[in-house]
Structure formats: structure tokens, C-alpha cells
Coordinates of C-alpha atoms and ligand atoms in Angstrom, one line a residue:
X9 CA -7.6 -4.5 -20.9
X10 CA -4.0 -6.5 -20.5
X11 CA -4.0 -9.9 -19.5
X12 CA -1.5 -12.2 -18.1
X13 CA -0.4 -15.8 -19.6
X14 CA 1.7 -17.9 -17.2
X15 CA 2.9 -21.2 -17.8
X16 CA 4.0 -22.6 -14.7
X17 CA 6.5 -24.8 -13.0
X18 CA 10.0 -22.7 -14.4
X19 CA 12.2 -22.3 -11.3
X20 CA 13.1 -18.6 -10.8
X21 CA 16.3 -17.6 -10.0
X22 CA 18.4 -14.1 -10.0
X23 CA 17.9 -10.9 -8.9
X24 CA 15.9 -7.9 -9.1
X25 CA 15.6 -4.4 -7.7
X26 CA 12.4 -3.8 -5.7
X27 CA 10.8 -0.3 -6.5
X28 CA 9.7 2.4 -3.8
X29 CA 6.7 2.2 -1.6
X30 CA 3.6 2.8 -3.5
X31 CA 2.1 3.5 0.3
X32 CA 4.7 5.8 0.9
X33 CA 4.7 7.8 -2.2
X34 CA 0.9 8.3 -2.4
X35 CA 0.5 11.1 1.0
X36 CA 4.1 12.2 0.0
X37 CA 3.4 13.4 -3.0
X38 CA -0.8 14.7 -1.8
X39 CA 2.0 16.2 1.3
X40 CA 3.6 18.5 -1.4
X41 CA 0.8 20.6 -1.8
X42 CA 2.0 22.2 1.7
X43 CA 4.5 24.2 0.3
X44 CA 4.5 26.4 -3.2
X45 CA 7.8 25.7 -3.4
X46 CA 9.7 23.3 -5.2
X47 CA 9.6 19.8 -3.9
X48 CA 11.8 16.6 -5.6
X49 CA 10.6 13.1 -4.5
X50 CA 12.7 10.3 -6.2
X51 CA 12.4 6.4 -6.5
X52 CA 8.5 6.6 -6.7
X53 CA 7.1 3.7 -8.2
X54 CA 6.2 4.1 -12.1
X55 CA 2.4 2.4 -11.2
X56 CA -1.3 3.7 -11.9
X57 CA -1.7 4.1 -8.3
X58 CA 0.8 7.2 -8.3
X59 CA -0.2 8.2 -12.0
X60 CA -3.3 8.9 -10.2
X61 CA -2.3 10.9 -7.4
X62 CA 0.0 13.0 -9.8
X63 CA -3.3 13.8 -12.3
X64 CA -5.2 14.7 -9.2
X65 CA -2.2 17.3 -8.0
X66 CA -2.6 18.6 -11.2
X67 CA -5.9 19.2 -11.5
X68 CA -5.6 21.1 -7.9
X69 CA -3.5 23.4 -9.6
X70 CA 0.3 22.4 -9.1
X71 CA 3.2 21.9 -11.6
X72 CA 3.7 18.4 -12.0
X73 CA 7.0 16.9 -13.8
X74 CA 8.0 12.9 -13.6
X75 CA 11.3 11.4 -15.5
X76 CA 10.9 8.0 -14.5
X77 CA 11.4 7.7 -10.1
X78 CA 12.0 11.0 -10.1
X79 CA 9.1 13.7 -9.5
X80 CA 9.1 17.3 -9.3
X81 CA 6.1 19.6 -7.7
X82 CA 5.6 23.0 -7.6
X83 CA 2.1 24.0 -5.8
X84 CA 2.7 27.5 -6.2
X85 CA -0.9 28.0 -6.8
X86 CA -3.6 25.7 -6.2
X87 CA -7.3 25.1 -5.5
X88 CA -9.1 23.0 -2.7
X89 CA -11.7 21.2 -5.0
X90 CA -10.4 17.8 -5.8
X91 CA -12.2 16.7 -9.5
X92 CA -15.0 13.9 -8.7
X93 CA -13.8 11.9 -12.0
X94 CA -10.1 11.5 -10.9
X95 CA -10.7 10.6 -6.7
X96 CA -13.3 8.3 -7.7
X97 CA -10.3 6.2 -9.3
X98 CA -8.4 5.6 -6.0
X99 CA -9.4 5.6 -2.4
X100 CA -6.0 7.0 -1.3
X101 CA -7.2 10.4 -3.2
X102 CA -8.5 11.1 0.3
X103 CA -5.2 12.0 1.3
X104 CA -5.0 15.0 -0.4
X105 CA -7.4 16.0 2.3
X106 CA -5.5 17.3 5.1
X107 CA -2.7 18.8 2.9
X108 CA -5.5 21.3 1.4
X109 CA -7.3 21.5 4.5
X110 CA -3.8 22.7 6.5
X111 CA -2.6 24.7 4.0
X112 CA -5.7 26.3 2.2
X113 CA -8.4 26.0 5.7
X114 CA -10.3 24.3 3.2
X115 CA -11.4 21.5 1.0
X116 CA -13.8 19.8 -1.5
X117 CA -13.2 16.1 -1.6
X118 CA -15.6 13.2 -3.1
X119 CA -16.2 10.4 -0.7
X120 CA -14.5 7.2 -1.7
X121 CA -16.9 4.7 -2.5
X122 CA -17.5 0.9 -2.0
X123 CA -14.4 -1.2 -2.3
X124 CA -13.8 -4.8 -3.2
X125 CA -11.8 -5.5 0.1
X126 CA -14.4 -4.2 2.4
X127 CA -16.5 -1.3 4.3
X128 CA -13.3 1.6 3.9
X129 CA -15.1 4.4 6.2
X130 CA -13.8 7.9 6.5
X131 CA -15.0 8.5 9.8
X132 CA -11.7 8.7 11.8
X133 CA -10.5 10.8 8.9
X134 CA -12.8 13.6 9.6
X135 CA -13.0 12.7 13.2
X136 CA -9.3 13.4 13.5
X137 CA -9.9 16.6 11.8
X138 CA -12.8 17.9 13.1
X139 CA -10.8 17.8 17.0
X140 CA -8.1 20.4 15.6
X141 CA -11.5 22.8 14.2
X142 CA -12.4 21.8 11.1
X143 CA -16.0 22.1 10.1
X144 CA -16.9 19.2 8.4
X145 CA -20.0 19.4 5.7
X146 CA -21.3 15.8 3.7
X147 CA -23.4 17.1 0.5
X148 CA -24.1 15.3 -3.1
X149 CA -21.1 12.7 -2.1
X150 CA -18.6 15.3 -1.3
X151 CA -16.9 16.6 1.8
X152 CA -16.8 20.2 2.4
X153 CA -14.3 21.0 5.1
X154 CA -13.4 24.8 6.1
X155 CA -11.7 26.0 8.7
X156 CA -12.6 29.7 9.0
X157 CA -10.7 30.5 11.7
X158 CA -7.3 28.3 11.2
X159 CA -6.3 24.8 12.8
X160 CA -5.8 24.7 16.1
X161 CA -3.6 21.4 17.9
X162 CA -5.3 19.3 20.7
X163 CA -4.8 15.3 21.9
X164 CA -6.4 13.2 19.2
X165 CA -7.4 9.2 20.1
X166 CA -7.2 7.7 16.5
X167 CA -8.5 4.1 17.0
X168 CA -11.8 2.5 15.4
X169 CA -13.1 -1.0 15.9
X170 CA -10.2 -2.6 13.3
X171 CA -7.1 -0.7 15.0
X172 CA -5.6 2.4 13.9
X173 CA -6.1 4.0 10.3
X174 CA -2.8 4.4 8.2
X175 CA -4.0 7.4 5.8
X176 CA -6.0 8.8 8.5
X177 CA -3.2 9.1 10.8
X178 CA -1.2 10.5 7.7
X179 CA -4.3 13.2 6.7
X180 CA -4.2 14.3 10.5
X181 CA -0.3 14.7 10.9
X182 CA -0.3 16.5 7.1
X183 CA -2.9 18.8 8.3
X184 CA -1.8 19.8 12.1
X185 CA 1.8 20.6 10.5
X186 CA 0.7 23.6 9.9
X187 CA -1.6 24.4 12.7
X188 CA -1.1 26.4 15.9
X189 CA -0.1 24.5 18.4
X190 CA 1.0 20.9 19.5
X191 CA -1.6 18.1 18.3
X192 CA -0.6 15.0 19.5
X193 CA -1.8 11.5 18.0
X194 CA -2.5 9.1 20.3
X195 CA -3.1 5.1 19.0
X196 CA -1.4 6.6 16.0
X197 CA -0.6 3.9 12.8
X198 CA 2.8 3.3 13.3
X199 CA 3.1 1.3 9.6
X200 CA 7.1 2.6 7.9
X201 CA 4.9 4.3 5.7
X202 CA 3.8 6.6 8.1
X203 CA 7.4 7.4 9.5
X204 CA 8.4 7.7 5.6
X205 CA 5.6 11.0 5.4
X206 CA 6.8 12.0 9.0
X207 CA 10.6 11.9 8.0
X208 CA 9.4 13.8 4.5
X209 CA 7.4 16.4 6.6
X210 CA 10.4 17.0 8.7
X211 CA 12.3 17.9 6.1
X212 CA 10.2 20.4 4.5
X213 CA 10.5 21.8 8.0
X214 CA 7.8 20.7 10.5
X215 CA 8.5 19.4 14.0
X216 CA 7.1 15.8 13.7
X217 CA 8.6 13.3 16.5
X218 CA 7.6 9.8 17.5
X219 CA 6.1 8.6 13.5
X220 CA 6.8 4.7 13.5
X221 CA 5.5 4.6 17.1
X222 CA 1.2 5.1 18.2
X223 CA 2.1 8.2 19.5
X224 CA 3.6 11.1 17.4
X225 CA 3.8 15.1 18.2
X226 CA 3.5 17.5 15.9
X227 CA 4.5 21.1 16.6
X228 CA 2.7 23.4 13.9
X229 CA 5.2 25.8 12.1
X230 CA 4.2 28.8 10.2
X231 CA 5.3 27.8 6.9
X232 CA 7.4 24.3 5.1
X233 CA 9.8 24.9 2.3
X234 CA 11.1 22.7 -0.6
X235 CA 13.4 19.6 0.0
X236 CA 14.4 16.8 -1.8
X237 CA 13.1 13.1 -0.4
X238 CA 13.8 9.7 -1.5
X239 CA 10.9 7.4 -0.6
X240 CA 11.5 4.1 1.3
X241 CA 11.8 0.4 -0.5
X242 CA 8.2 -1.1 -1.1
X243 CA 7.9 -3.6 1.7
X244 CA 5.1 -5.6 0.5
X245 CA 6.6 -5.5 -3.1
X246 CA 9.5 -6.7 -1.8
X247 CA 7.1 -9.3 0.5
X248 CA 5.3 -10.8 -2.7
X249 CA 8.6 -12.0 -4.4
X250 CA 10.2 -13.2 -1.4
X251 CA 6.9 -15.5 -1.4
X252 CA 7.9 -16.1 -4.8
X253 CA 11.2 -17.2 -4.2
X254 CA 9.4 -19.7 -1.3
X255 CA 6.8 -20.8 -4.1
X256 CA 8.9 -21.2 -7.3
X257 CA 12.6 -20.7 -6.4
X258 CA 15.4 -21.7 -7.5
X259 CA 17.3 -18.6 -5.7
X260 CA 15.3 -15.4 -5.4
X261 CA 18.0 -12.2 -4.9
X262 CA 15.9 -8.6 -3.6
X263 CA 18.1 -5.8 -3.6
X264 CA 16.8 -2.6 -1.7
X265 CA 14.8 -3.9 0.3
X266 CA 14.5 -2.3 4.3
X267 CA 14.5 -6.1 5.9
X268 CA 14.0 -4.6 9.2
X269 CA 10.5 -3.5 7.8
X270 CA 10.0 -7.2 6.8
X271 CA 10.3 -9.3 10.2
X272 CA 7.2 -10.6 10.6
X273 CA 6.9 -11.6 6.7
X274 CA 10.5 -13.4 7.2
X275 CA 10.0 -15.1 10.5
X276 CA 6.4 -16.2 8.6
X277 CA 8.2 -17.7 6.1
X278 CA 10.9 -19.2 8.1
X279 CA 8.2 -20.9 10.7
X280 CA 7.1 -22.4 7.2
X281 CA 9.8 -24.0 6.5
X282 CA 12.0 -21.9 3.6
X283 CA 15.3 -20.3 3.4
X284 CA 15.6 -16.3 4.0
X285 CA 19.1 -14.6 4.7
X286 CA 19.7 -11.3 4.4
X287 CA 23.6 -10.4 2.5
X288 CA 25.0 -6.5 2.9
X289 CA 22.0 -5.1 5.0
X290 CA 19.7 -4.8 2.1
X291 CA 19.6 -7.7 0.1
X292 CA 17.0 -10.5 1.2
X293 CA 17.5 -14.2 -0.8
X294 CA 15.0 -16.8 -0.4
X295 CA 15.0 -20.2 -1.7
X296 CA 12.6 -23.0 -0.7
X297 CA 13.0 -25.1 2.4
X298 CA 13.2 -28.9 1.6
X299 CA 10.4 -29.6 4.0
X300 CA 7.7 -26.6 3.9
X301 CA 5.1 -26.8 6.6
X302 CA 2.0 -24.9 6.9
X303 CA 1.6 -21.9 9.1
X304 CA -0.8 -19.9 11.1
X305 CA -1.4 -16.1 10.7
X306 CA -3.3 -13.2 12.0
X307 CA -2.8 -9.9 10.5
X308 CA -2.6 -7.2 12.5
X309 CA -1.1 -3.3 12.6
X310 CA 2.1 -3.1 11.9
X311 CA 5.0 -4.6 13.2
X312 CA 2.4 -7.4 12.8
X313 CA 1.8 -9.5 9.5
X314 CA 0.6 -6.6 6.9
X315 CA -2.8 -7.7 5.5
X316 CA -1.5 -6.6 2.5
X317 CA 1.0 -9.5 2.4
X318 CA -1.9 -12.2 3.2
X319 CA -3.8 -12.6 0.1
X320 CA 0.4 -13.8 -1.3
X321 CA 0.5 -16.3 1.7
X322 CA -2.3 -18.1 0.6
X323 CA -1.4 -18.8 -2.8
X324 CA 1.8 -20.3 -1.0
X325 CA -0.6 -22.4 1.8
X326 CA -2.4 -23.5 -0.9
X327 CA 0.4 -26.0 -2.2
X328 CA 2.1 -26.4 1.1
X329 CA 1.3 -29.9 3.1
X330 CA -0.4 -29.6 6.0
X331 CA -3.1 -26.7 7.3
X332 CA -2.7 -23.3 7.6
X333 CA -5.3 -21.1 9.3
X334 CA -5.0 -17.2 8.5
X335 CA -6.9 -15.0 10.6
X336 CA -7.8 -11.5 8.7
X337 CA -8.4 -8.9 11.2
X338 CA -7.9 -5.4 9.2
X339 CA -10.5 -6.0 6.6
X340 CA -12.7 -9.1 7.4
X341 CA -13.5 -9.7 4.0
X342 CA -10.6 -9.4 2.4
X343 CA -10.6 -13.2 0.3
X344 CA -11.7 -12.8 -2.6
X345 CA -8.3 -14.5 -3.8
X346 CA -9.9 -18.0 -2.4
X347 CA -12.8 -18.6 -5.0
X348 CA -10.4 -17.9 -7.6
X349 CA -7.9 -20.0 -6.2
X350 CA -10.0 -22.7 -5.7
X351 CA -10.6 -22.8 -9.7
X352 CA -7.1 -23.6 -10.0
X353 CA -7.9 -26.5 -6.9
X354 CA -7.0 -24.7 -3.9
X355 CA -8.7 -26.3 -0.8
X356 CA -9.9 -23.9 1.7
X357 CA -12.9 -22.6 3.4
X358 CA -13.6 -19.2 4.7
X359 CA -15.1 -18.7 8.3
X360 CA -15.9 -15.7 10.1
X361 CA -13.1 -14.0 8.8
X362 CA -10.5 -17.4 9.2
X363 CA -9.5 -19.2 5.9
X364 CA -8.6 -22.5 6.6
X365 CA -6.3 -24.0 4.2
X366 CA -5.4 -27.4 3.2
X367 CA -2.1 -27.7 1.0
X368 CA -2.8 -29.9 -1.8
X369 CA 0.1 -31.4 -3.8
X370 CA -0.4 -28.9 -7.5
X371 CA -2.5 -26.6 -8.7
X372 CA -3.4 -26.7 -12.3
X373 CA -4.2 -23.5 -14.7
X374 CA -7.5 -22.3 -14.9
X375 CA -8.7 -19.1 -16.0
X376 CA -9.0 -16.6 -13.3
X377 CA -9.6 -12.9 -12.7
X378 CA -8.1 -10.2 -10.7
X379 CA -10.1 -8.5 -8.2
X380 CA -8.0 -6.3 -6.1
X381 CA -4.4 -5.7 -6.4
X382 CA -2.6 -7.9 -3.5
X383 CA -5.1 -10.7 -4.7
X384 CA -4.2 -10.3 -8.2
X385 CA -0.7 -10.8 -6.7
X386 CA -1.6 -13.9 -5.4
X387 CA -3.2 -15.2 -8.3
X388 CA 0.1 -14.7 -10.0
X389 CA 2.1 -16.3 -7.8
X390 CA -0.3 -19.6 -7.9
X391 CA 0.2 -19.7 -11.6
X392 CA 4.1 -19.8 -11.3
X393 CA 3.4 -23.5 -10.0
X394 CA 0.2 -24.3 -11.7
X395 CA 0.5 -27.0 -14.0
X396 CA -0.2 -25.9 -17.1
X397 CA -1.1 -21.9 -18.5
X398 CA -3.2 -20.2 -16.6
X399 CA -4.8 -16.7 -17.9
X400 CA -4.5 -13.9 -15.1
X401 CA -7.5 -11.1 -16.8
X402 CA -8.3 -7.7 -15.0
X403 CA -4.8 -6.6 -14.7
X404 CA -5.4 -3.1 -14.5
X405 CA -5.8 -4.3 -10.5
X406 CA -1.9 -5.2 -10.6
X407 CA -0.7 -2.6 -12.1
X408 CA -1.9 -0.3 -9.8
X409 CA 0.7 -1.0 -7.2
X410 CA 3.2 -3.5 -9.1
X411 CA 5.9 -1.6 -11.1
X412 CA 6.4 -3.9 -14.2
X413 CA 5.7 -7.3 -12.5
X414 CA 5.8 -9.0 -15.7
X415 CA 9.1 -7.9 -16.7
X416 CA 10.6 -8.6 -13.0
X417 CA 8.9 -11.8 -13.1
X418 CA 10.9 -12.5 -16.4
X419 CA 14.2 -11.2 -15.1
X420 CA 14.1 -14.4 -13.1
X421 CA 12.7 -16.8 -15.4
X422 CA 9.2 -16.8 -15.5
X423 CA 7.3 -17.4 -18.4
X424 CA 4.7 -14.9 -18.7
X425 CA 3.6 -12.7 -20.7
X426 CA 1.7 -9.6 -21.1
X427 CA -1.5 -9.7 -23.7
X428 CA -3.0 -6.4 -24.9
X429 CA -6.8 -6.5 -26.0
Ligands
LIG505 N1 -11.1 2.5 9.2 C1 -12.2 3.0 9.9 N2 -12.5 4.3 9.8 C2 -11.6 5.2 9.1 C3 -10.5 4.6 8.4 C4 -10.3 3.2 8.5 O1 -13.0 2.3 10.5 O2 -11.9 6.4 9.0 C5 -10.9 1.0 9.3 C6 -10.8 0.3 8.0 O3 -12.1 0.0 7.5 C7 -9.9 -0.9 8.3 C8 -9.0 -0.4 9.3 O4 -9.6 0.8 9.9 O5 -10.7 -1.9 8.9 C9 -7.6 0.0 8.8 O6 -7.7 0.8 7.6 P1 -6.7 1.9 7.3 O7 -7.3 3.3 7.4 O8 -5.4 1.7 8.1 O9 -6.4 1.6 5.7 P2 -6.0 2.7 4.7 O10 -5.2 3.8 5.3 O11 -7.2 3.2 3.9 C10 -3.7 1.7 4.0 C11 -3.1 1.1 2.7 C12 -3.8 -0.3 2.5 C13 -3.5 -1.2 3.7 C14 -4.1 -0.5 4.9 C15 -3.8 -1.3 6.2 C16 -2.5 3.0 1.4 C17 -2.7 3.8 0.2 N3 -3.3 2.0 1.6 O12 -5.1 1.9 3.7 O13 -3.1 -0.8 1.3 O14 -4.1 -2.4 3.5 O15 -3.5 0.8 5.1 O16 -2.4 -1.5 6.4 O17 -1.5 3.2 2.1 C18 -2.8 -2.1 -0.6 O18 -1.7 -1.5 -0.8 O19 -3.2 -3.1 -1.3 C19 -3.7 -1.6 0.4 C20 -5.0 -1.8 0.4

């Protein structure tokens, strides 16, 4: 298992490339098994998270290829019984759900189990596919979905008691694509993410409109072809070294980054005090405001502040004066970053679902261990201004979603390093 070493308090400065969207890439590339032909999906992230996804498309059946971004798929012929061993790996396996459920009328998928941020049901999933005829069967942990006698469309409300579901949305649209009829999505996710699998969808030739908005049609077509896709910047990539740049910067350069996918990150950081300018449309420099004030945030569906950019916010509250109060509302429990935090003297306390931060003036290096990936991220970013060198295990969590952290990291000046035991 790696680990990280990372002395702190080295200003960063330069630039760096950010990768493309992990949460993009993942129902893209499940989205490929619609088609036997040939599908090419570029700038998808080199990380374990898509690894995955790509084992599991193989073990389906389909011709997999990857030179670095680049990925080829041919899902000429495939199966519909996704291997327990691989899905167990990754809860966004279930996305390859409604792909073989459109395409095939059927499917064989393990439920996901337990995860460290939370209660992840499925329920909206199936619910969602259920309404356009699926039969849906739950036996020895696995899902059994047929749909003898095709997909038909229908209105669909896809809201639970946290908001709408991102992949659920994305397992419905991937599986009414192909059915007959209109199905409409109503309290549809409207994260980029979604719009990225719509616009990809579209151009293997189904008749998506209103992805990016809580309601999106889909016409079913008979058949999608090939095409050739290149999957949007990773926004919350892009989010964790623009808190970076806040925390340790020096001047932080991001090139190919989608700022307008960013807003409510930059106007977060902004309230708090630091510098963010965007130079040539995609290129978003931060550098830290002289005097940095704490901030209060709730996350919320998108365009609102991604939980998956809050766990990073706190290891910046954590050394900023003042209090900051950040309301999680997507997955209540999602703060395990805290307790570690606090071993490296973060001040904060956690109730009903509210941390409540108090900046203090440095954080010193402790030992700590990753335990998902966004708070791994944020462990990370709390060591770049520890004092002293603090020891980051369990990074298998970060390089799940992170392509080569350590060496971006480096690019600007950081000292860390990557330990292999
Ligand atoms: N939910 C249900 N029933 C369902 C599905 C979801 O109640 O059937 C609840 C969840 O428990 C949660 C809320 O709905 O409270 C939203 O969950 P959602 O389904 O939107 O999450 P997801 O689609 O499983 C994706 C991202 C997550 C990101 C969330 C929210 C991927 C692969 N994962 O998960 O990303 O936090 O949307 O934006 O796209 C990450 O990258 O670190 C990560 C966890």
C-alpha cells in the first residue's frame, strides 16, 4: 500500500493541466456497451476508478484498448452478468446497469454495498427503471432485471429525500435511449456530468434534449452507432487545486478547466477572502487573499457547492481565522476528514450534519489516514501547510479519482513524495 510524505509550508506556484472528469468518464464508458460498434473516448483520466470500469467492460464481453487518455471499445458481443469480484470494487459499477438493461432487456448486477460516506441506496435506480417495464428481481446480493417484452418510455419523478441521484439519472437516460417511446425525467440531476453522458449519447445517435437542466427528454431510437467523444475537464479536480492555490500559493495556474462549471467553488473562495481570475476562457489562477475570512457553506445539487468539493474546504477553514459553518446535505455523514484533521489540530465539531469550524493559526504533521477519496484530498491539502511531515497512508483512496496527484503536486513545488510498501 503507497503512502504519502509531505513536508509542509513550500509555497506552490506554476501551472498544471487538470485531467478529465472521472464522473464523466465512468457512465461514458459503462454507455459504450449500447452500441457493438466502435466507440473512441479521449482525455479519460489514467485513475483506478476508470481502470475499474474498463476490467468490468471487459469481463461483459467487449474489446477494451487504452493508450493513455485515449480509449477504444468495441461491444460487439457481450453478456449482461456483471462479475461480483470486479462491482464490489466501485459503487459506480452500477452504471453499467441501464446500458445492459437497454440494450440486452436484461441484466445481472451485484448490489453495491456499505460505503464510508454514507447509506448509498439503489432504490431510485431501479425505481426509475422499473416505470419504463423493467422487472426488477433482488436474490443472494444481486439484481436480476429483464425486460421480456422491451422498454417502453413514460414521465419518471427522480427525487429521494437527499435531492436528485446523479448515476441514477444517468442509468435511466442510458437505458430509455433505446426504448420505444419518449421517457421524460422529471427532477432530473442536472450535475455537467450528466450533460457530458447526454452530449455523448447524442452523438452516438439518440435524441436526448434538456441534460444540464431537472428535466431532460429522451426519444428512443432503434439503434446508436460509433462516435468519437472527448470527455469534459474534471471540475472538482480542478476545485481541489484551486483550494490549493488558496491554502499554499504562491500562484496556482489550471489550464483546461470549464470555469463556468466552477462558480459556486469560485465565488466560495472569493467570499473567503483569496484571489481567482480566470485568463483565455479556461485558465483559472488563484493565489491567496492577504486577509482570508471564514465562510459558510451548504452543499447542495448542482449549480450549488458539490459535496465533493467540501471535505477540500475544510482543510482550508481549518487554518483560516474566524468560523466557518459547512452544512452537508447530500450525504449527512460525509466527515470523516474532521477526526483526522483534528490530529493535525484542526478545531471543529460535528452537529447534526453541520461542522463548525474554528480557524486556528497552523496545523502541525501528524500521521493520518485516508478514508475516502475527496477526504484523502483534504488531508493532503492540510499537510501542504502543516508544520512539519505529515504521513498521508491508505492512498489507494486517492488514487481512485486523482490522476498523479503527487506528481502535479510536485510540478508546483510541493514536497511530497510517494512511498511504496
Ligand atoms: N440516493 C438515494 N437513492 C438512490 C440513489 C441516491 O436515496 O437510488 C441518495 C444518496 O444516498 C444521496 C443522494 O441521493 O444522499 C445523492 O446521491 P447520488 O445518487 O446523486 O450520488 P451518486 O450518483 O451515487 C455521484 C458521484 C459522487 C457525488 C454524487 C453527488 C459518480 C461516480 N459519483 O454519486 O462522487 O458525490 O454523485 O454529486 O459520479 C466522488 O467523486 O467523490 C463522489 C462520491
Amino acid at each position: 500500500m503507497d503512502k504519502f510524505i509531505i513536508e509542509g509550508g513550500h509555497e506552490l506556484n506554476g501551472a498544471i493541466n487538470i485531467s478529465g472528469s472521472k464522473n464523466a468518464s465512468l457512465p461514458i464508458l459503462a454507455a459504450a456497451l449500447l452500441t457493438g460498434e466502435r466507440v473512441v473516448i479521449r482525455r479519460v483520466p489514467d485513475v483506478s476508478d476508470t481502470n475499474y470500469m474498463l476490467a468490468i467492460l471487459g469481463a461483459l464481453g467487449a474489446h477494451v484498448e487504452r493508450s493513455s487518455g485515449t480509449v477504444i471499445i468495441e461491444a460487439a458481443n457481450i453478456h449482461p452478468d456483471a462479475p461480483y469480484e470486479l462491482v464490489r470494487k466501485m459503487r459506480a459499477s452500477i452504471c453499467v446497469m441501464g446500458p445492459l438493461v437497454g440494450r440486452l432487456h436484461q441484466a445481472k448486477v451485484s448490489l453495491p454495498g456499505g460505503c464510508i460516506i454514507g447509506d448509498r441506496p439503489v432504490d431510485l435506480h431501479l425505481k426509475g427503471l422499473a416505470e419504463i417495464g423493467a422487472d426488477i428481481d433482488m436474490e443472494g446480493g444481486n439484481i436480476h432485471i429483464t425486460a421480456k417484452k422491451g422498454l417502453k418510455g413514460k414521465t419518471v419523478r427522480l427525487r429521494g429525500t437527499h435531492g436528485p441521484t446523479v448515476l441514477g439519472t444517468d442509468n435511466l437516460m442510458m437505458a430509455a435511449v433505446l426504448a420505444e417511446g419518449t421517457t421524460i425525467i422529471e427532477d432530473a440531476a442536472a450535475e455537467p456530468e450528466v450533460e457530458d453522458l447526454a452530449n455523448f449519447l447524442n452523438a452516438m445517435g439518440a435524441k436526448i434534449l434538456g441534460a444540464g437542466t431537472t428535466r431532460i427528454t429522451i426519444q428512443g431510437v432503434e439503434k446508436l452507432h460509433g462516435c468519437d467523444y472527448t470527455v469534459i475537464p474534471d471540475r472538482i479536480e480542478a476545485g481541489t487545486y484551486m483550494v490549493a492555490g488558496a491554502i499554499a500559493g504562491g500562484t496556482v495556474k489550471l489550464r483546461r478547466t470549464r470555469p463556468d462549471h466552477l462558480t459556486s467553488v469560485i465565488d466560495t473562495l472569493r467570499d473567503a477572502g483569496h484571489n481567482v481570475e480566470i485568463e483565455e476562457g479556461t485558465t483559472i489562477v488563484v493565489s491567496p487573499g492577504k486577509t482570508p475570512k471564514g465562510a459558510n457553506i451548504t452543499t447542495e445539487p448542482y449549480p450549488g457547492f458539490p459535496t465533493d468539493m467540501q471535505a477540500q474546504m475544510c482543510a482550508l477553514f481549518a487554518t483560516t481565522p474566524g468560523i466557518s459553518v459547512i452544512k452537508e446535505t447530500i450525504f449527512p455523514q460525509r466527515f470523516m476528514h474532521l477526526s483526522e484533521m483534528s490530529r493535525m489540530g484542526a478545531d471543529s465539531k460535528l452537529n447534526d450534519h453541520t461542522a463548525v469550524i474554528t480557524g486556528v493559526e497552523q496545523l502541525s504533521a501528524a500521521p493520518v489516514m485516508a478514508s475516502d477519496l475527496r477526504a484523502s484530498a483534504a488531508l493532503v491539502l492540510a499537510a501542504l501547510t502543516a508544520k512539519g511531515t505529515t504521513e498521508v497512508t491508505r492512498v489507494y483512496h486517492i488514487d481512485r479519482g486523482y490522476e498523479h496527484i503527487d506528481e502535479k503536486l510536485q510540478a508546483l513545488g510541493a514536497k511530497i513524495q510517494r512511498v511504496r510498501e
